[in-house]
Protein backbone atom coordinates (compact mmCIF):
# COMPACT_ATOMS: atom_id res chain seq x y z
CA MET A 1 -0.35 -0.15 0.17
CA TYR A 2 1.10 3.41 -0.78
CA GLY A 3 1.82 6.12 1.75
CA LEU A 4 1.11 9.72 0.81
CA GLY A 5 4.59 10.43 1.40
CA CYS A 6 6.10 7.84 -1.20
CA VAL A 7 6.41 9.73 -4.36
CA SER A 8 7.51 13.55 -4.59
CA VAL A 9 5.69 15.89 -6.58
CA SER A 10 8.65 15.76 -9.24
CA GLN A 11 8.27 11.89 -9.65
CA ARG A 12 4.68 11.65 -10.53
CA LEU A 13 3.36 10.86 -14.00
CA ASP A 14 1.85 13.66 -16.09
CA VAL A 15 -1.80 12.39 -16.27
CA ARG A 16 -2.81 13.74 -19.71
CA LYS A 17 -6.75 13.91 -20.08
CA THR A 18 -8.48 12.45 -23.48
CA TYR A 19 -11.12 14.38 -24.95
CA LYS A 20 -13.75 12.67 -26.74
CA LEU A 21 -16.75 13.19 -28.26
CA TYR A 22 -19.92 13.61 -26.70
CA ILE A 23 -23.48 11.68 -28.20
CA GLY A 24 -26.05 10.79 -26.81
CA GLY A 25 -25.09 11.34 -23.27
CA LYS A 26 -22.08 9.39 -23.61
CA PHE A 27 -18.31 10.11 -24.51
CA PRO A 28 -17.18 7.69 -27.29
CA ARG A 29 -14.28 8.03 -29.36
CA SER A 30 -14.95 8.96 -33.08
CA GLU A 31 -15.79 5.79 -34.98
CA SER A 32 -13.12 6.29 -37.55
CA GLY A 33 -10.20 6.12 -34.93
CA ARG A 34 -9.15 9.50 -35.69
CA SER A 35 -7.56 12.29 -33.64
CA TYR A 36 -6.13 15.17 -33.69
CA ALA A 37 -3.77 17.34 -31.62
CA VAL A 38 -4.68 20.43 -30.11
CA THR A 39 -2.05 23.07 -29.41
CA ASP A 40 -2.50 26.51 -27.35
CA ALA A 41 -1.73 30.08 -28.49
CA LYS A 42 1.95 29.51 -28.76
CA GLY A 43 1.53 26.51 -30.91
CA GLU A 44 2.55 24.24 -28.00
CA PHE A 45 0.91 20.69 -27.52
CA VAL A 46 -1.93 20.59 -24.96
CA ALA A 47 -3.86 17.15 -25.86
CA ASN A 48 -5.35 15.01 -28.63
CA ALA A 49 -9.09 15.61 -29.52
CA SER A 50 -11.19 12.98 -31.21
CA ARG A 51 -11.83 13.99 -34.96
CA ALA A 52 -15.43 13.41 -35.78
CA SER A 53 -16.40 11.75 -38.92
CA ARG A 54 -19.62 11.97 -40.76
CA LYS A 55 -20.82 8.55 -39.28
CA ASP A 56 -20.51 10.43 -35.92
CA ALA A 57 -22.47 13.33 -37.05
CA ARG A 58 -25.33 10.67 -38.12
CA ASP A 59 -25.26 9.12 -34.65
CA ALA A 60 -25.52 12.34 -33.00
CA VAL A 61 -28.52 13.03 -35.38
CA VAL A 62 -30.15 9.66 -34.10
CA ALA A 63 -29.28 10.89 -30.77
CA ALA A 64 -30.67 14.09 -30.80
CA ARG A 65 -34.16 13.02 -32.85
CA ALA A 66 -34.76 10.55 -29.98
CA ALA A 67 -34.37 13.27 -27.37
CA VAL A 68 -37.16 15.80 -29.17
CA PRO A 69 -40.30 14.21 -27.60
CA GLY A 70 -39.32 14.67 -24.12
CA TRP A 71 -37.28 18.10 -24.17
CA SER A 72 -39.89 20.20 -26.24
CA GLY A 73 -42.66 18.13 -24.25
CA ALA A 74 -40.93 19.40 -21.22
CA THR A 75 -42.83 22.86 -19.83
CA PRO A 76 -40.91 25.77 -20.53
CA TYR A 77 -40.15 26.28 -16.68
CA ASN A 78 -38.92 22.88 -16.50
CA ARG A 79 -36.61 23.30 -19.10
CA GLY A 80 -35.38 26.59 -17.11
CA GLN A 81 -34.47 25.00 -14.40
CA VAL A 82 -32.21 22.18 -15.84
CA LEU A 83 -30.44 25.01 -17.65
CA TYR A 84 -29.92 26.89 -14.78
CA ARG A 85 -28.65 23.56 -13.19
CA VAL A 86 -25.84 23.40 -16.10
CA ALA A 87 -24.60 26.92 -14.74
CA GLU A 88 -24.65 25.84 -11.33
CA VAL A 89 -21.99 23.20 -12.57
CA MET A 90 -20.36 25.36 -15.10
CA GLU A 91 -19.44 27.84 -11.69
CA GLY A 92 -17.84 24.88 -9.88
CA ARG A 93 -15.74 24.23 -13.07
CA ALA A 94 -14.83 27.93 -13.72
CA GLU A 95 -11.15 27.49 -13.05
CA GLN A 96 -10.94 24.53 -15.51
CA PHE A 97 -12.70 26.48 -18.19
CA ALA A 98 -10.70 29.41 -17.43
CA ALA A 99 -7.32 27.50 -18.08
CA GLU A 100 -8.58 26.18 -21.17
CA VAL A 101 -9.92 29.25 -22.39
CA ALA A 102 -6.50 30.87 -21.20
CA ALA A 103 -4.34 28.67 -23.27
CA GLY A 104 -6.41 28.24 -26.51
CA GLU A 105 -7.20 31.97 -26.96
CA GLY A 106 -4.03 33.53 -25.73
CA LEU A 107 -5.35 35.25 -22.90
CA ARG A 108 -4.02 35.98 -19.34
CA LEU A 109 -5.79 34.26 -16.97
CA SER A 110 -7.73 36.99 -15.27
CA GLN A 111 -9.20 37.67 -19.02
CA ALA A 112 -10.04 34.29 -19.07
CA ARG A 113 -11.89 33.97 -15.63
CA THR A 114 -13.77 37.14 -17.10
CA ALA A 115 -14.38 35.57 -20.29
CA VAL A 116 -15.96 32.52 -18.43
CA SER A 117 -18.02 34.16 -15.65
CA ALA A 118 -19.67 36.11 -19.11
CA ALA A 119 -20.39 32.73 -20.26
CA ILE A 120 -21.86 31.26 -17.17
CA ASP A 121 -24.16 34.66 -16.92
CA ARG A 122 -25.11 34.03 -20.75
CA TRP A 123 -26.10 30.21 -19.63
CA VAL A 124 -28.21 31.76 -17.06
CA TRP A 125 -29.62 34.59 -19.02
CA TYR A 126 -31.18 32.25 -21.43
CA ALA A 127 -32.18 29.91 -18.97
CA GLY A 128 -34.24 32.44 -17.39
CA TRP A 129 -36.04 33.38 -20.86
CA THR A 130 -37.42 29.74 -21.32
CA ASP A 131 -40.58 30.49 -19.62
CA LYS A 132 -41.18 34.06 -21.19
CA LEU A 133 -40.63 33.29 -24.85
CA SER A 134 -44.34 32.23 -25.37
CA GLN A 135 -45.25 35.90 -23.97
CA VAL A 136 -42.82 38.03 -25.87
CA VAL A 137 -43.15 36.29 -29.33
CA GLY A 138 -46.43 34.85 -29.22
CA GLY A 139 -50.01 36.47 -27.92
CA THR A 140 -53.33 36.61 -28.61
CA ASN A 141 -54.74 37.75 -32.41
CA PRO A 142 -57.41 40.20 -33.05
CA VAL A 143 -59.75 38.52 -35.76
CA ALA A 144 -62.96 39.50 -37.56
CA GLY A 145 -65.08 36.91 -36.34
CA PRO A 146 -66.68 34.75 -33.33
CA TYR A 147 -62.95 33.10 -32.71
CA PHE A 148 -60.11 33.32 -30.27
CA ASN A 149 -56.98 33.35 -32.19
CA PHE A 150 -53.53 32.33 -30.60
CA SER A 151 -50.05 32.34 -31.83
CA ILE A 152 -47.69 29.97 -29.73
CA PRO A 153 -44.03 29.46 -30.57
CA GLU A 154 -42.70 26.12 -30.80
CA ALA A 155 -39.40 24.35 -30.85
CA THR A 156 -38.09 23.62 -34.76
CA GLY A 157 -36.80 20.54 -33.73
CA VAL A 158 -33.12 19.08 -34.17
CA VAL A 159 -30.55 22.29 -35.09
CA ALA A 160 -27.20 21.21 -36.32
CA VAL A 161 -24.76 24.42 -34.72
CA LEU A 162 -21.39 25.24 -36.10
CA ALA A 163 -19.97 27.17 -33.11
CA PRO A 164 -17.59 30.11 -33.48
CA GLN A 165 -13.98 29.33 -34.03
CA ASP A 166 -12.61 32.37 -32.21
CA SER A 167 -14.61 32.15 -28.99
CA SER A 168 -14.27 28.97 -27.47
CA LEU A 169 -16.50 28.96 -24.57
CA LEU A 170 -18.66 32.49 -24.45
CA GLY A 171 -19.32 31.71 -28.33
CA LEU A 172 -20.36 28.41 -27.97
CA VAL A 173 -22.58 29.10 -25.06
CA SER A 174 -23.99 32.00 -27.16
CA VAL A 175 -25.12 29.90 -29.82
CA VAL A 176 -25.87 26.50 -28.05
CA ALA A 177 -28.04 27.91 -25.05
CA PRO A 178 -30.47 30.02 -27.13
CA ALA A 179 -31.76 26.63 -29.28
CA LEU A 180 -32.10 24.86 -25.96
CA ALA A 181 -34.37 27.54 -24.39
CA GLY A 182 -36.78 27.60 -27.24
CA GLY A 183 -36.89 23.57 -26.55
CA ASN A 184 -34.77 22.57 -29.52
CA VAL A 185 -32.15 19.61 -29.63
CA VAL A 186 -28.81 20.66 -30.63
CA VAL A 187 -26.03 19.00 -32.42
CA ALA A 188 -22.88 21.29 -32.26
CA VAL A 189 -19.35 20.98 -33.94
CA SER A 190 -16.78 22.79 -31.73
CA SER A 191 -14.02 25.06 -32.65
CA GLN A 192 -11.80 22.93 -34.47
CA ARG A 193 -8.42 25.03 -32.68
CA ARG A 194 -9.72 25.55 -29.53
CA PRO A 195 -12.07 22.50 -28.74
CA LEU A 196 -11.06 21.60 -25.11
CA PRO A 197 -13.57 24.26 -23.35
CA ALA A 198 -16.60 22.45 -25.71
CA ILE A 199 -15.77 19.16 -24.01
CA THR A 200 -15.42 20.57 -20.32
CA LEU A 201 -19.26 22.24 -21.32
CA ALA A 202 -20.17 18.66 -22.25
CA GLU A 203 -19.00 17.11 -18.62
CA ALA A 204 -21.08 19.58 -17.10
CA LEU A 205 -24.07 18.89 -19.33
CA ALA A 206 -23.50 15.09 -18.50
CA THR A 207 -23.60 15.57 -14.87
CA SER A 208 -26.48 18.10 -14.37
CA ASP A 209 -29.84 17.28 -15.47
CA VAL A 210 -29.87 17.69 -19.09
CA PRO A 211 -31.20 14.42 -20.46
CA GLY A 212 -28.82 12.44 -22.88
CA GLY A 213 -28.96 13.43 -26.80
CA VAL A 214 -30.40 16.94 -25.85
CA VAL A 215 -26.92 18.26 -26.66
CA ASN A 216 -24.40 16.26 -28.90
CA LEU A 217 -20.90 18.05 -29.02
CA LEU A 218 -18.63 17.12 -32.13
CA THR A 219 -14.71 18.27 -32.22
CA GLY A 220 -13.25 18.22 -35.73
CA SER A 221 -13.64 20.43 -38.88
CA ALA A 222 -16.46 22.10 -39.22
CA ALA A 223 -15.53 22.56 -42.84
CA GLU A 224 -15.74 18.65 -43.15
CA ILE A 225 -18.78 17.59 -41.08
CA GLY A 226 -20.56 20.41 -42.07
CA PRO A 227 -21.99 19.46 -45.01
CA TRP A 228 -23.37 16.02 -43.98
CA LEU A 229 -25.30 17.89 -41.36
CA ALA A 230 -26.62 20.63 -43.84
CA GLU A 231 -28.01 17.80 -46.03
CA HIS A 232 -28.99 15.40 -43.73
CA ALA A 233 -33.11 15.24 -43.94
CA ASP A 234 -33.48 14.55 -40.10
CA VAL A 235 -32.00 18.20 -38.98
CA ASN A 236 -34.67 21.09 -39.29
CA ALA A 237 -32.02 23.73 -38.75
CA ILE A 238 -28.71 24.89 -39.38
CA ASP A 239 -26.82 27.71 -37.62
CA LEU A 240 -23.75 28.76 -39.88
CA THR A 241 -22.05 30.84 -37.38
CA GLY A 242 -18.91 28.77 -37.00
CA VAL A 243 -18.00 28.82 -40.93
CA VAL A 244 -15.83 32.11 -40.18
CA GLY A 245 -12.38 30.66 -40.02
CA ALA A 246 -13.43 27.27 -40.44
CA THR A 247 -11.34 26.53 -43.82
CA GLU A 248 -8.35 28.17 -42.36
CA GLY A 249 -7.91 30.38 -45.18
CA ASP A 250 -8.87 33.33 -46.51
CA ASN A 251 -12.68 34.99 -46.08
CA ALA A 252 -13.58 34.05 -49.72
CA ALA A 253 -13.09 30.07 -48.78
CA ASP A 254 -15.36 30.62 -45.60
CA ALA A 255 -17.96 32.40 -48.07
CA GLU A 256 -17.86 29.82 -50.37
CA LEU A 257 -18.40 27.08 -47.91
CA ALA A 258 -21.20 29.38 -46.28
CA ARG A 259 -23.15 29.31 -49.81
CA ASP A 260 -22.02 25.41 -50.25
CA LEU A 261 -23.99 24.49 -46.93
CA GLU A 262 -27.05 27.05 -47.69
CA ALA A 263 -27.17 25.24 -50.82
CA LYS A 264 -27.45 21.65 -49.40
CA ALA A 265 -29.64 22.91 -46.38
CA ALA A 266 -32.01 24.01 -49.08
CA GLY A 267 -32.62 20.48 -50.65
CA THR A 268 -34.40 19.77 -47.31
CA LEU A 269 -35.81 22.98 -46.33
CA LYS A 270 -33.96 23.71 -43.43
CA ARG A 271 -34.02 26.84 -41.40
CA VAL A 272 -30.69 28.89 -41.92
CA ARG A 273 -28.92 31.26 -39.59
CA ARG A 274 -26.36 33.22 -41.69
CA PRO A 275 -23.02 34.20 -40.23
CA PRO A 276 -22.88 37.81 -39.92
CA LEU A 277 -22.00 39.73 -43.12
CA SER A 278 -19.73 43.03 -42.41
CA VAL A 279 -19.95 45.01 -45.58
CA THR A 280 -18.38 42.87 -48.39
CA GLN A 281 -17.44 39.61 -45.87
CA LEU A 282 -18.10 37.35 -43.25
CA ASP A 283 -17.49 38.48 -39.70
CA SER A 284 -17.43 37.23 -36.65
CA PRO A 285 -20.17 38.74 -34.05
CA ASP A 286 -19.18 40.28 -30.81
CA TRP A 287 -19.76 37.94 -28.19
CA ALA A 288 -19.74 40.49 -25.43
CA ALA A 289 -22.65 42.56 -26.72
CA GLU A 290 -26.27 42.06 -25.34
CA PRO A 291 -27.46 38.86 -27.20
CA GLY A 292 -30.82 39.93 -28.01
CA LEU A 293 -33.79 37.24 -28.64
CA SER A 294 -32.74 36.60 -32.20
CA ARG A 295 -30.83 33.49 -31.93
CA MET A 296 -33.97 32.17 -29.92
CA THR A 297 -36.68 33.11 -32.41
CA ALA A 298 -34.52 31.89 -35.24
CA PHE A 299 -35.37 28.54 -34.55
CA LEU A 300 -38.88 28.70 -33.44
CA GLU A 301 -42.06 27.85 -35.36
CA THR A 302 -45.09 29.81 -34.63
CA LYS A 303 -48.45 27.59 -34.39
CA THR A 304 -51.93 29.40 -34.77
CA VAL A 305 -54.71 28.38 -32.83
CA TRP A 306 -58.29 29.22 -33.81
CA HIS A 307 -61.04 28.48 -31.30
CA PRO A 308 -64.70 29.48 -31.65
CA ILE A 309 -66.04 32.03 -28.62
CA GLY A 310 -68.76 30.28 -26.58
CA VAL A 311 -67.63 26.61 -27.17
């Protein structure tokens, strides 16, 4: 039996963490067996991450589709409670998030802590909107005739999200949380160069009350996985925010990828949220700015109900 004083700190093995995918509430490696090296902002090796394949993307969509009835059918208040629980778990992992954000984005630790706090606050903000959306974007409509007429927002279904390449945690939270708040389930592709905070977020999701399949996180290339998600018939909507910087080339290559994904998405009549356009080129949003409701309403359908008065 080993005592506490048997091994000095200098003699300890370096216990490296394995970063896997998050699909259906589990942490599998890529079915292809592929991985890639993740480096910090200085180019130094940090970890190996799984490189998701199209088969992994299909598995994630299957898991997401199975989770739709339970998540969209839950009461908005209950969804808010579950999402708030995620923020609680994130708060407990704040230092781990800060270390990963600092390494990946080249920030000082104090700056990374500020970014992590903003991400947790952003998650709580969206959690608070779950039971308020219907009052704000729905309502009673005046109609000519003896009828009550109501407009009620409903979840679109399975939303594929290409997460931002530059903002590894705050940007990721800002595209995933609004889709969840509206009752959608998510298949997200993390930042390729900075995937570690995404998998740590997956660990927070797995240890909170979020049902398996509601959020599925893939690491790898958005340019490789995106086309398969865009043309998948069981995906209802796609957020193309992460195409900015996805090709690791110039902005023209990103724009070409965005056009290709839009064309593929049109084949199955998906809702598409385009990346922001600044004058003549694709641009990355200011993730620190007030988020507004547009990312929630982008993936909501409106159901109109007519009911005779007096019946």
